[in-house]
Amino acid sequence: MTKLKLKKGEIIPLTFDPIFTEIFNNEDNICILEDFLSCYLDIPYSKIKNNLKLSSRNLNRNNIIDSKKEVDLLLDLDGEKINIELNNTSNKGIIDRNVVYIGKIHGTQLKRGFKTYNEIKKTIQINLDNENHTKDLVEEYYFKNERGEILTEKLRIDIFNLEKGNKMSYTNNERENMLIRWCKVFKSRTKNELENALKEIASIKSKTKLLEHIDKLSGDDDMIKIYTDLSRRELEYNTRMEDATNEGLEKGLKQGIQQGIKTGKEEEKISIAKNLLDKNIDIEIISSSTGLSIEEIEKLK
């Protein structure tokens, strides 16, 4: 059997779920998260260094792909909860799921024995959005009334548009440039791209750790197999979508376009899901990758 290999200089991007989990849900890499959150939350590095803790449960796995998790990443910063979610698909179900997660996380503070609700600290969810479906690079959401008045600032959901930032040019705004660089870090597909994006936003220690881990994981047989399998499926899906659209246009039938796209999309989702189930991939990852609900995937077993 031919051993799968990436092209010279190519890496698996951080937006690939197993890579994201393996690198960031790792106590040894906490310095990378400190650099990222210092930039993203606009907090001086001195205030975040050594004050950030991973709160996610320990991942004991025999296989780097096989992981059960409810949230992508949960951190504690001086009592404040920070939940980071990687969203490779954007649909109502994913957003609803993440809202449920942040509600659960915020509610766990009540178990600490606070005497009053005023002692509850802020909970922030940062959605790393790998699809360009928001207007701004960063959008912050709160509970508001019809007049736009914020009910509470202790619960916040952010959408960080990685796709938009990756395509943006650098500006005169220093902080925006740093956010753009982080978008390029997450989206980098070659080692050279990653090294260039990391300039000016990460310490030497963070750069070294990130590059070493990416090199190691991008050379892992299991990781490459799953990544190339999904990439091939995505290419087939895009081709099918294009063919379905062209066929509809040739016939001049709007209904033909809609039905062709719908059929191709659903068939491909199911095909990808079945393929990942055969490889014992976590259902949460399959749902995030395909947009199918957990219930739909369960029925495919």
PDB file of N, CA, C and O in Angstrom, residues 40 126 134-141 156-161 164 168 175-176 179 183:
ATOM      1  N   TYR A  40      -6.373  38.809  20.882  1.00  0.00           N
ATOM      2  CA  TYR A  40      -7.795  38.834  20.557  1.00  0.00           C
ATOM      3  C   TYR A  40      -8.599  39.645  21.575  1.00  0.00           C
ATOM      4  O   TYR A  40      -9.467  40.439  21.212  1.00  0.00           O
ATOM      5  N   ILE A 126     -15.764  32.307  21.867  1.00  0.00           N
ATOM      6  CA  ILE A 126     -15.153  32.803  20.634  1.00  0.00           C
ATOM      7  C   ILE A 126     -15.338  31.738  19.556  1.00  0.00           C
ATOM      8  O   ILE A 126     -14.777  30.645  19.649  1.00  0.00           O
ATOM      9  N   THR A 134     -20.071  36.577   7.910  1.00  0.00           N
ATOM     10  CA  THR A 134     -20.330  37.770   8.718  1.00  0.00           C
ATOM     11  C   THR A 134     -19.761  38.995   8.009  1.00  0.00           C
ATOM     12  O   THR A 134     -18.833  38.901   7.207  1.00  0.00           O
ATOM     13  N   LYS A 135     -20.319  40.142   8.324  1.00  0.00           N
ATOM     14  CA  LYS A 135     -19.910  41.384   7.657  1.00  0.00           C
ATOM     15  C   LYS A 135     -18.550  41.855   8.140  1.00  0.00           C
ATOM     16  O   LYS A 135     -17.710  42.298   7.358  1.00  0.00           O
ATOM     17  N   ASP A 136     -18.320  41.785   9.447  1.00  0.00           N
ATOM     18  CA  ASP A 136     -17.091  42.307  10.040  1.00  0.00           C
ATOM     19  C   ASP A 136     -16.121  41.195  10.408  1.00  0.00           C
ATOM     20  O   ASP A 136     -16.503  40.023  10.529  1.00  0.00           O
ATOM     21  N   LEU A 137     -14.874  41.567  10.613  1.00  0.00           N
ATOM     22  CA  LEU A 137     -13.845  40.601  11.005  1.00  0.00           C
ATOM     23  C   LEU A 137     -14.191  39.963  12.347  1.00  0.00           C
ATOM     24  O   LEU A 137     -14.065  38.751  12.529  1.00  0.00           O
ATOM     25  N   VAL A 138     -14.625  40.793  13.290  1.00  0.00           N
ATOM     26  CA  VAL A 138     -15.066  40.302  14.600  1.00  0.00           C
ATOM     27  C   VAL A 138     -16.429  40.902  14.909  1.00  0.00           C
ATOM     28  O   VAL A 138     -16.621  42.115  14.799  1.00  0.00           O
ATOM     29  N   GLU A 139     -17.374  40.065  15.287  1.00  0.00           N
ATOM     30  CA  GLU A 139     -18.696  40.528  15.691  1.00  0.00           C
ATOM     31  C   GLU A 139     -18.991  40.008  17.097  1.00  0.00           C
ATOM     32  O   GLU A 139     -18.804  38.829  17.388  1.00  0.00           O
ATOM     33  N   GLU A 140     -19.454  40.908  17.976  1.00  0.00           N
ATOM     34  CA  GLU A 140     -19.777  40.553  19.356  1.00  0.00           C
ATOM     35  C   GLU A 140     -21.291  40.570  19.549  1.00  0.00           C
ATOM     36  O   GLU A 140     -21.965  41.502  19.120  1.00  0.00           O
ATOM     37  N   TYR A 141     -21.806  39.532  20.213  1.00  0.00           N
ATOM     38  CA  TYR A 141     -23.248  39.409  20.432  1.00  0.00           C
ATOM     39  C   TYR A 141     -23.550  39.328  21.929  1.00  0.00           C
ATOM     40  O   TYR A 141     -22.889  38.608  22.683  1.00  0.00           O
ATOM     41  N   ARG A 156     -21.226  36.685  26.560  1.00  0.00           N
ATOM     42  CA  ARG A 156     -20.926  37.252  25.243  1.00  0.00           C
ATOM     43  C   ARG A 156     -20.529  36.150  24.266  1.00  0.00           C
ATOM     44  O   ARG A 156     -19.799  35.227  24.635  1.00  0.00           O
ATOM     45  N   ILE A 157     -21.026  36.256  23.048  1.00  0.00           N
ATOM     46  CA  ILE A 157     -20.663  35.320  21.987  1.00  0.00           C
ATOM     47  C   ILE A 157     -20.033  36.107  20.841  1.00  0.00           C
ATOM     48  O   ILE A 157     -20.632  37.049  20.336  1.00  0.00           O
ATOM     49  N   ASP A 158     -18.828  35.725  20.469  1.00  0.00           N
ATOM     50  CA  ASP A 158     -18.105  36.385  19.379  1.00  0.00           C
ATOM     51  C   ASP A 158     -18.030  35.474  18.165  1.00  0.00           C
ATOM     52  O   ASP A 158     -17.972  34.244  18.298  1.00  0.00           O
ATOM     53  N   ILE A 159     -18.004  36.085  16.991  1.00  0.00           N
ATOM     54  CA  ILE A 159     -17.695  35.357  15.760  1.00  0.00           C
ATOM     55  C   ILE A 159     -16.471  36.014  15.137  1.00  0.00           C
ATOM     56  O   ILE A 159     -16.480  37.189  14.795  1.00  0.00           O
ATOM     57  N   PHE A 160     -15.403  35.241  15.044  1.00  0.00           N
ATOM     58  CA  PHE A 160     -14.135  35.709  14.481  1.00  0.00           C
ATOM     59  C   PHE A 160     -14.016  35.099  13.086  1.00  0.00           C
ATOM     60  O   PHE A 160     -13.806  33.892  12.933  1.00  0.00           O
ATOM     61  N   ASN A 161     -14.176  35.932  12.065  1.00  0.00           N
ATOM     62  CA  ASN A 161     -14.267  35.481  10.678  1.00  0.00           C
ATOM     63  C   ASN A 161     -12.872  35.203  10.100  1.00  0.00           C
ATOM     64  O   ASN A 161     -12.222  36.090   9.543  1.00  0.00           O
ATOM     65  N   LYS A 164     -12.562  35.754   6.190  1.00  0.00           N
ATOM     66  CA  LYS A 164     -12.498  37.174   5.818  1.00  0.00           C
ATOM     67  C   LYS A 164     -11.117  37.746   6.144  1.00  0.00           C
ATOM     68  O   LYS A 164     -10.500  38.424   5.316  1.00  0.00           O
ATOM     69  N   MET A 168      -7.907  39.588   3.893  1.00  0.00           N
ATOM     70  CA  MET A 168      -7.719  41.023   4.077  1.00  0.00           C
ATOM     71  C   MET A 168      -6.258  41.423   3.928  1.00  0.00           C
ATOM     72  O   MET A 168      -5.348  40.645   4.229  1.00  0.00           O
ATOM     73  N   ARG A 175      -3.797  46.642  15.856  1.00  0.00           N
ATOM     74  CA  ARG A 175      -4.525  45.501  16.422  1.00  0.00           C
ATOM     75  C   ARG A 175      -5.236  44.703  15.328  1.00  0.00           C
ATOM     76  O   ARG A 175      -5.264  43.472  15.359  1.00  0.00           O
ATOM     77  N   GLU A 176      -5.826  45.402  14.362  1.00  0.00           N
ATOM     78  CA  GLU A 176      -6.491  44.704  13.275  1.00  0.00           C
ATOM     79  C   GLU A 176      -5.491  43.863  12.487  1.00  0.00           C
ATOM     80  O   GLU A 176      -5.797  42.733  12.073  1.00  0.00           O
ATOM     81  N   LEU A 179      -4.907  40.670  14.326  1.00  0.00           N
ATOM     82  CA  LEU A 179      -6.027  39.742  14.149  1.00  0.00           C
ATOM     83  C   LEU A 179      -5.972  39.096  12.765  1.00  0.00           C
ATOM     84  O   LEU A 179      -6.249  37.899  12.608  1.00  0.00           O
ATOM     85  N   CYS A 183      -5.664  35.095  11.707  1.00  0.00           N
ATOM     86  CA  CYS A 183      -6.507  34.418  10.708  1.00  0.00           C
ATOM     87  C   CYS A 183      -5.632  33.637   9.735  1.00  0.00           C
ATOM     88  O   CYS A 183      -5.946  32.489   9.379  1.00  0.00           O
TER      89      CYS A 183
END
